[in-house]
Structures are given as structure tokens and as C-alpha cells.
CSV table of C-alpha atoms in Angstrom, one decimal:
chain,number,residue,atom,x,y,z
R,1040,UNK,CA,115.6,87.3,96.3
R,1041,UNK,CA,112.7,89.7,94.8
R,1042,UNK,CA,113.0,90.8,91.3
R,1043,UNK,CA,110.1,92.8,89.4
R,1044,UNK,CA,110.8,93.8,86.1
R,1045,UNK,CA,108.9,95.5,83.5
R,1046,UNK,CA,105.6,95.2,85.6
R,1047,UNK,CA,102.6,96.8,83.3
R,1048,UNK,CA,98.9,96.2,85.4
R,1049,UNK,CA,95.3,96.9,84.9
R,1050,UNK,CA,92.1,97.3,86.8
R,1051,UNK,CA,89.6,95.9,84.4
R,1052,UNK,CA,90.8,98.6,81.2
R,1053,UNK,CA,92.4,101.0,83.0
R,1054,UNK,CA,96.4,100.4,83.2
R,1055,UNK,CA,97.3,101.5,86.2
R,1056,UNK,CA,101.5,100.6,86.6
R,1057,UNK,CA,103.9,101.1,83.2
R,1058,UNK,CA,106.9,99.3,83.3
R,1059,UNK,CA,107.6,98.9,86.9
R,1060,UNK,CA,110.5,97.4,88.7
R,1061,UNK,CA,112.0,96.6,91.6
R,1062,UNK,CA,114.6,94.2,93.8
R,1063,UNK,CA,114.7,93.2,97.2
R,1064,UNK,CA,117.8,91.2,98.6
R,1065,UNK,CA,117.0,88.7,101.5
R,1066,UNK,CA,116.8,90.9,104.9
R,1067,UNK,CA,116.1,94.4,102.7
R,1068,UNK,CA,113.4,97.1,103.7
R,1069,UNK,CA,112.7,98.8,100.5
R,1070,UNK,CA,110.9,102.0,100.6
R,1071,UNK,CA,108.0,102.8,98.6
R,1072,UNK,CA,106.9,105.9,98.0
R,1073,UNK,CA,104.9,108.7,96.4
R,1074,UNK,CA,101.9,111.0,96.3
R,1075,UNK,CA,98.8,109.6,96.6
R,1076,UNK,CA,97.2,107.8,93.7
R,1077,UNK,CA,100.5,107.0,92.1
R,1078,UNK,CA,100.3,103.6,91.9
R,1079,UNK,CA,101.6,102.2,95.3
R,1080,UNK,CA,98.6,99.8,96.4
R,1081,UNK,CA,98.4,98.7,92.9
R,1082,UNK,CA,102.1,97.4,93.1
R,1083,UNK,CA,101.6,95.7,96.4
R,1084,UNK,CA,98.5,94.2,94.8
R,1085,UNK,CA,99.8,93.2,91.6
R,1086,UNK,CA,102.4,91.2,93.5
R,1087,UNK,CA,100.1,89.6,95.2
R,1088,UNK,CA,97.8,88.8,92.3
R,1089,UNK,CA,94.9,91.2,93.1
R,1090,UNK,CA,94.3,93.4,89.5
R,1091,UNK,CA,92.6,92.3,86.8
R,1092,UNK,CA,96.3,91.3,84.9
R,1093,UNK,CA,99.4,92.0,84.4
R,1094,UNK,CA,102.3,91.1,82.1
R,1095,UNK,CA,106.3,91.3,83.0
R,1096,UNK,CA,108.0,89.5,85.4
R,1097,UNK,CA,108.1,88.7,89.2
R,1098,UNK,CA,110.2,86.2,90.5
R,1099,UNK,CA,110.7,85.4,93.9
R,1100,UNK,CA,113.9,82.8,94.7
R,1101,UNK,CA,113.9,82.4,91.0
R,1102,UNK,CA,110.3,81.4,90.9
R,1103,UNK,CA,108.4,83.3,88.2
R,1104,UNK,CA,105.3,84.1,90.0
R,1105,UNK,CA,103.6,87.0,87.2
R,1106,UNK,CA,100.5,83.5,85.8
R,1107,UNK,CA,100.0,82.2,89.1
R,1108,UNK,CA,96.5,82.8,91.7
R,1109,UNK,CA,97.3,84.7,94.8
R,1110,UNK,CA,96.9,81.5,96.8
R,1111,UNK,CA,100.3,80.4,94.9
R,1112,UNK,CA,102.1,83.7,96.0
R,1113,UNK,CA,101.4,83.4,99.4
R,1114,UNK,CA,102.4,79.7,99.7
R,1115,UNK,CA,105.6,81.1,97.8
R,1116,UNK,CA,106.5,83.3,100.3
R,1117,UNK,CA,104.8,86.7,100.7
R,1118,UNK,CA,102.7,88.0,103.1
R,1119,UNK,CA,100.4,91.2,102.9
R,1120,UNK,CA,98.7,93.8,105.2
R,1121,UNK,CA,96.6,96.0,102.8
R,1122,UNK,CA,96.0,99.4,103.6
R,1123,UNK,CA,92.9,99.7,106.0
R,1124,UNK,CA,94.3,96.5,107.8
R,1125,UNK,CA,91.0,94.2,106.4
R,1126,UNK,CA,90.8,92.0,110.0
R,1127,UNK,CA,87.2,90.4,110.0
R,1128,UNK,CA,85.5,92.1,113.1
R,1129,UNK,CA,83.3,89.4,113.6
R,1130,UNK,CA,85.8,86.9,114.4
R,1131,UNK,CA,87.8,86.5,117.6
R,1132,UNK,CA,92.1,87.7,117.3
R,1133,UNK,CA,92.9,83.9,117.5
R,1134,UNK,CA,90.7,83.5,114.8
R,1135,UNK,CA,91.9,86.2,112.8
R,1136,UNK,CA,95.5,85.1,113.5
R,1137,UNK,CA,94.9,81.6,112.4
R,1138,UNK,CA,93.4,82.7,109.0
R,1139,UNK,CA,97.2,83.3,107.7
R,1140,UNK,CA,97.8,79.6,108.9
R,1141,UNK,CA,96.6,78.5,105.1
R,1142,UNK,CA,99.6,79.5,103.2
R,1143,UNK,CA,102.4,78.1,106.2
R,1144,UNK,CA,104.7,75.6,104.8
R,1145,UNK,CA,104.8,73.4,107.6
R,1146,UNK,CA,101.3,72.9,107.6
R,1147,UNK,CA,100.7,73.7,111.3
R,1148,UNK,CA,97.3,75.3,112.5
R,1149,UNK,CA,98.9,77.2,115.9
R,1150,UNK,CA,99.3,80.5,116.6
R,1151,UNK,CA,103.8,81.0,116.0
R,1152,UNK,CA,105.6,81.9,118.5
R,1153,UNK,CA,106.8,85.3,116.9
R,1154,UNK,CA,102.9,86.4,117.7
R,1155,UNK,CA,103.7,85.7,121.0
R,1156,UNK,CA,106.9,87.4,121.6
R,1157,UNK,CA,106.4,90.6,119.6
R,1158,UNK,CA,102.3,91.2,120.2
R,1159,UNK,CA,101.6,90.0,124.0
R,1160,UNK,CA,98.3,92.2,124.3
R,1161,UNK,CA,96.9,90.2,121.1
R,1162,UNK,CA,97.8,87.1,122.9
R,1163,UNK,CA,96.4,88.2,126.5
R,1164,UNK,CA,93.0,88.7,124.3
R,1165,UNK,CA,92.8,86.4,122.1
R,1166,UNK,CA,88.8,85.1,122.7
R,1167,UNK,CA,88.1,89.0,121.8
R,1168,UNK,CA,86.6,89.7,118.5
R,1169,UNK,CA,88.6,91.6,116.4
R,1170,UNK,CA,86.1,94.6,116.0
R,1171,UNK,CA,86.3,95.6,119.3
R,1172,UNK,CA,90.2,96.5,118.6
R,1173,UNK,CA,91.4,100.2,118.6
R,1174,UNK,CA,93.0,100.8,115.1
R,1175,UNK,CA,96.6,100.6,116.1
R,1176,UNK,CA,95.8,97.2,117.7
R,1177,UNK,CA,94.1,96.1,114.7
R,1178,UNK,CA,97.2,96.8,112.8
R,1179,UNK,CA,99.2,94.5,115.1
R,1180,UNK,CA,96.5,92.1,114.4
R,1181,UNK,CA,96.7,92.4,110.6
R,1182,UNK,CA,100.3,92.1,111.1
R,1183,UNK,CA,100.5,88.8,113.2
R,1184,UNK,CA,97.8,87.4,110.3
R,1185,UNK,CA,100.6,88.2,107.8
R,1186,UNK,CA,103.2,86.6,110.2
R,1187,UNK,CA,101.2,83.5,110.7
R,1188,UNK,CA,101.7,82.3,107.2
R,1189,UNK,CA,105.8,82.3,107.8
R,1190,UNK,CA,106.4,85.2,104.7
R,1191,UNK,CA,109.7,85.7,102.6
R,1192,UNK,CA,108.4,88.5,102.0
R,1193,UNK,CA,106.4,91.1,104.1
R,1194,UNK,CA,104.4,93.6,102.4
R,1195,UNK,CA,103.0,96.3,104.0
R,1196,UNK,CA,100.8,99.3,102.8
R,1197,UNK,CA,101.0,102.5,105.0
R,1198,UNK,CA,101.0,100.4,108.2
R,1199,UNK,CA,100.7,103.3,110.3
R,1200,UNK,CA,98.3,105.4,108.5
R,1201,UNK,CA,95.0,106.3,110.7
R,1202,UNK,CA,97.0,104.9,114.0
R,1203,UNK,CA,96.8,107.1,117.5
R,1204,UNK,CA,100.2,108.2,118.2
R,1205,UNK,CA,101.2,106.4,121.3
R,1206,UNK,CA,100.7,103.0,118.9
R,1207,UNK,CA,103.0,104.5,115.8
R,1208,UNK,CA,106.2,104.4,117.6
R,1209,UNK,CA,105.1,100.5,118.8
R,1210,UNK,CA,104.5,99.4,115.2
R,1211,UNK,CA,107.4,101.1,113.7
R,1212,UNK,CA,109.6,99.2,116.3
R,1213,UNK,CA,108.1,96.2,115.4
R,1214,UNK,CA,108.4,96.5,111.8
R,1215,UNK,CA,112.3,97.3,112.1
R,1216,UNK,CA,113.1,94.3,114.2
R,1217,UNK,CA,111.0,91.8,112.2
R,1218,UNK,CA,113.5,93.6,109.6
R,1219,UNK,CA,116.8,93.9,111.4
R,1220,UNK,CA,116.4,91.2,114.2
R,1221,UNK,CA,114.9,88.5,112.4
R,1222,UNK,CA,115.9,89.1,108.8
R,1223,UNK,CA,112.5,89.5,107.1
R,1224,UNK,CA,112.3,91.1,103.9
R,1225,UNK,CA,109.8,94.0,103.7
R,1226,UNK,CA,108.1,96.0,101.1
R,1227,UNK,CA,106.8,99.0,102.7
R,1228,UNK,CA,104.1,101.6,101.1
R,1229,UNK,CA,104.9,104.6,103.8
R,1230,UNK,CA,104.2,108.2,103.3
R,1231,UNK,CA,106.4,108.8,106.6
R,1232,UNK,CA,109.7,110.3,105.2
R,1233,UNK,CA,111.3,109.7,109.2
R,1234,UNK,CA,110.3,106.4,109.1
R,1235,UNK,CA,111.4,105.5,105.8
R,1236,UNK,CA,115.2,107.0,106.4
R,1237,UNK,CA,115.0,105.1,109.8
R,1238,UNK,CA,114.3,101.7,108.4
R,1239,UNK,CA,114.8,101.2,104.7
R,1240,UNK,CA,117.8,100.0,103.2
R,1241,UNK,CA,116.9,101.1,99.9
R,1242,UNK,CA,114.0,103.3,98.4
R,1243,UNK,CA,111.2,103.5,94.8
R,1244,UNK,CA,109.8,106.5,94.3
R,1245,UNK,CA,106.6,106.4,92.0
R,1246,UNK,CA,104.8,108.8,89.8
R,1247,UNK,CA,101.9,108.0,87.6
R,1248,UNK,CA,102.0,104.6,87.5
R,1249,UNK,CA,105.8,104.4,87.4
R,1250,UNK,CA,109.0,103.8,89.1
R,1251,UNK,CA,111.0,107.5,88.3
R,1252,UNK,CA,113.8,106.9,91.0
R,1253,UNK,CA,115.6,104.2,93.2
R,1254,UNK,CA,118.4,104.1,95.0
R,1255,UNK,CA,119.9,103.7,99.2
R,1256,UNK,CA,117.9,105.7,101.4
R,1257,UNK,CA,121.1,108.4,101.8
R,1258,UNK,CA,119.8,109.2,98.3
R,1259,UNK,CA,116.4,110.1,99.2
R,1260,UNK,CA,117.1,114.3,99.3
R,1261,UNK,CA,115.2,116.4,99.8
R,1262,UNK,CA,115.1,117.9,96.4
R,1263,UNK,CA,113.7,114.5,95.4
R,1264,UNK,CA,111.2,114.5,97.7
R,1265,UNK,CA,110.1,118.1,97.3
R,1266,UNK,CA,109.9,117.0,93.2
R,1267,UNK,CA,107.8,113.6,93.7
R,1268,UNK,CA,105.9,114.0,96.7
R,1269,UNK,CA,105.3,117.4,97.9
R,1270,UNK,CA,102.0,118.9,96.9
């Protein structure tokens, strides 16, 4: 379904991923991790067409996506919740929501019905602005954005980073029945080693810029972790 090969990307003149890759079958959650600053947002970003270039290949259904605006990926499928969540405070959760409406195929301008099922409280509130939000809420609301655009593809960066506890354990449920129950692929940037082993399929770990290991998340040891993430 998601094939990234050979990915090399740049911030302006500073190259930032060497040689990356990846696949994703339809209904994986693939792992990604590594220390900080190892190139984790910039893969997430590069897929989604948000460094200054980059050269290799990413195909998504066969559809080599590497040339084309972010606009064009997210019409072809993904959908992305950057690190920091990035909701507009200023505007209300329906407006917020509707915002990922752009890029659905079908067109329609309505709130889906998956927002409905899987975040009531955002739908209970929906004439409150967005800033008003507690951070774990805000991350539901940054997810339902992403879900408003119907993705292929879901990517997430370190959903639950910053989050009050009580809310981790609510967005980590969510994110492994949009996987399990509904089939949605997900890329997902996690420093959580419980959460990763609970919900990935499969794991990337990175390290300057690059993709040093891969493999099913029985794989993930600990003497790999202890080598590529422990500081």
C-alpha cells in the first residue's frame, strides 16, 4: 500500500534523511522510532511534502507521490497530525474539524460520522473555540481534522506527547481501534516503547537521518532499544 524507498530530504541545505525507507501494508501500524532529533518529523513531513526537497520514491497504491504539492498527498490519501497538534485556537472544534474536509474524496463539507462515534466531547462542544481545549482534547481535535479528510493513511507524530495522563490511555485506545477496528493504516512517531509493542504491527528505528533497523514489533529487544534510543 505504502512504499518509501531511498528517501534522501533537505531543509533548505541541510540534508536531513539519507536513504530512508519504509512499507506499510493496508491495516498496518508501523512504529517509528528513535532519539530525538533523528529524523522522525522530517520523515512524516517529507511524506507529506513539507521540506525544502527530496528525491527517491514514495508511492502510495502505486501512485508515485515524491514531485507532487502537499495538497496532492492529502487528496491521495494521507492524513497528518504534526507534533504540537497545530489546531487554530481562534476557530470553533466544528470549524477546526471541517478544515480536513478539503482533501475528502467525496466532496462533502459535514462533520463524518467516525468524529461522532469515537470523540463525543468534541461533538457536545462543537461552537467552542478550539483554544479553550486542554491538550489531550486538542489532540482528539487534531485527530478528527485528520479523520475528516477520509485518510489511507494516518500519520501521526508523538500523539501523546505533553498529554495529562487520564487522556493518554483515551487516545491510545482510539488510535488502536481506528487501526484494528476500522482498518486504517498508521504511521506513528512514538517515543512510548509500551505503546509501540501494544499497537504496531511492525517497527523503523532511526538514527541520524536514517532507517538502521526494521522488522515485527517481537523484534524490537531490548538490546535494540538500549543501542538506538537510550541516552
Amino acid at each position: 500500500m505504502l512504499q518509501i524507498t531511498d528517501i534522501d530530504s533537505y531543509y533548505g541545505a541541510s540534508h536531513i534523511l539519507h536513504g530512508v525507507g519504509l512499507e506499510a501494508g493496508k491495516g498496518e501500524l508501523v512504529g517509528i522510532l528513535g532519539r530525538n532529533g533523528t529524523g522522525k518529523t522530517t520523515l512524516l513531513r517529507t511524506i507529506m511534502g513539507m521540506t525544502t526537497r527530496a528525491t527517491g520514491s514514495l508511492k502510495l497504491n502505486g501512485q508515485e507521490l515524491i514531485g507532487e504539492p502537499t495538497n496532492k498527498r492529502a487528496f491521495a490519501g494521507f492524513g497528518y497530525v504534526p507534533q504540537g497538534r497545530q489546531i487554530i485556537p481562534d476557530f470553533t472544534i466544528r470549524e477546526n474539524i471541517l478544515m480536513g474536509r478539503f482533501a475528502a474524496k467525496d466532496g462533502r463539507k459535514d462533520i463524518p460520522e467516525i468524529v461522532y462515534e469515537i470523540f463525543p466531547y468534541l461533538i457536545e462542544n462543537l461552537d467552542r473555540p478550539g483554544g479553550v481545549l486542554s491538550g489531550g482534547q486538542q489532540q482528539q481535535l487534531a485527530i478528527a481534522r485528520a479523520l475528516a479528510t477520509e485518510p489511507s493513511v494516518l500519520l501521526l507524530d508523538e500523539p501523546t506527547e505533553g498529554i495529562q495522563p487520564n487522556i493518554v490511555e483515551q487516545i491510545e485506545k482510539t488510535i488502536i481501534r481506528l487501526n484494528k477496528e476500522l482498518g486504517l493504516t498508521i504511521l506513528l512517531v512514538e517515543q512510548n516503547i509500551r505503546f509501540v509493542r501494544a499497537a504496531a504491527t511492525r517497527f523503523v528505528m532511526m538514527e541520524n537521518g536514517r532507517s538502521v533497523a526494521t522488522g515485527a514489533t517481537a523484534d524490537l529487544t531490548e538490546a535494540l532499544i538500549s543501542k538506538h534510543m537510550t541516552i
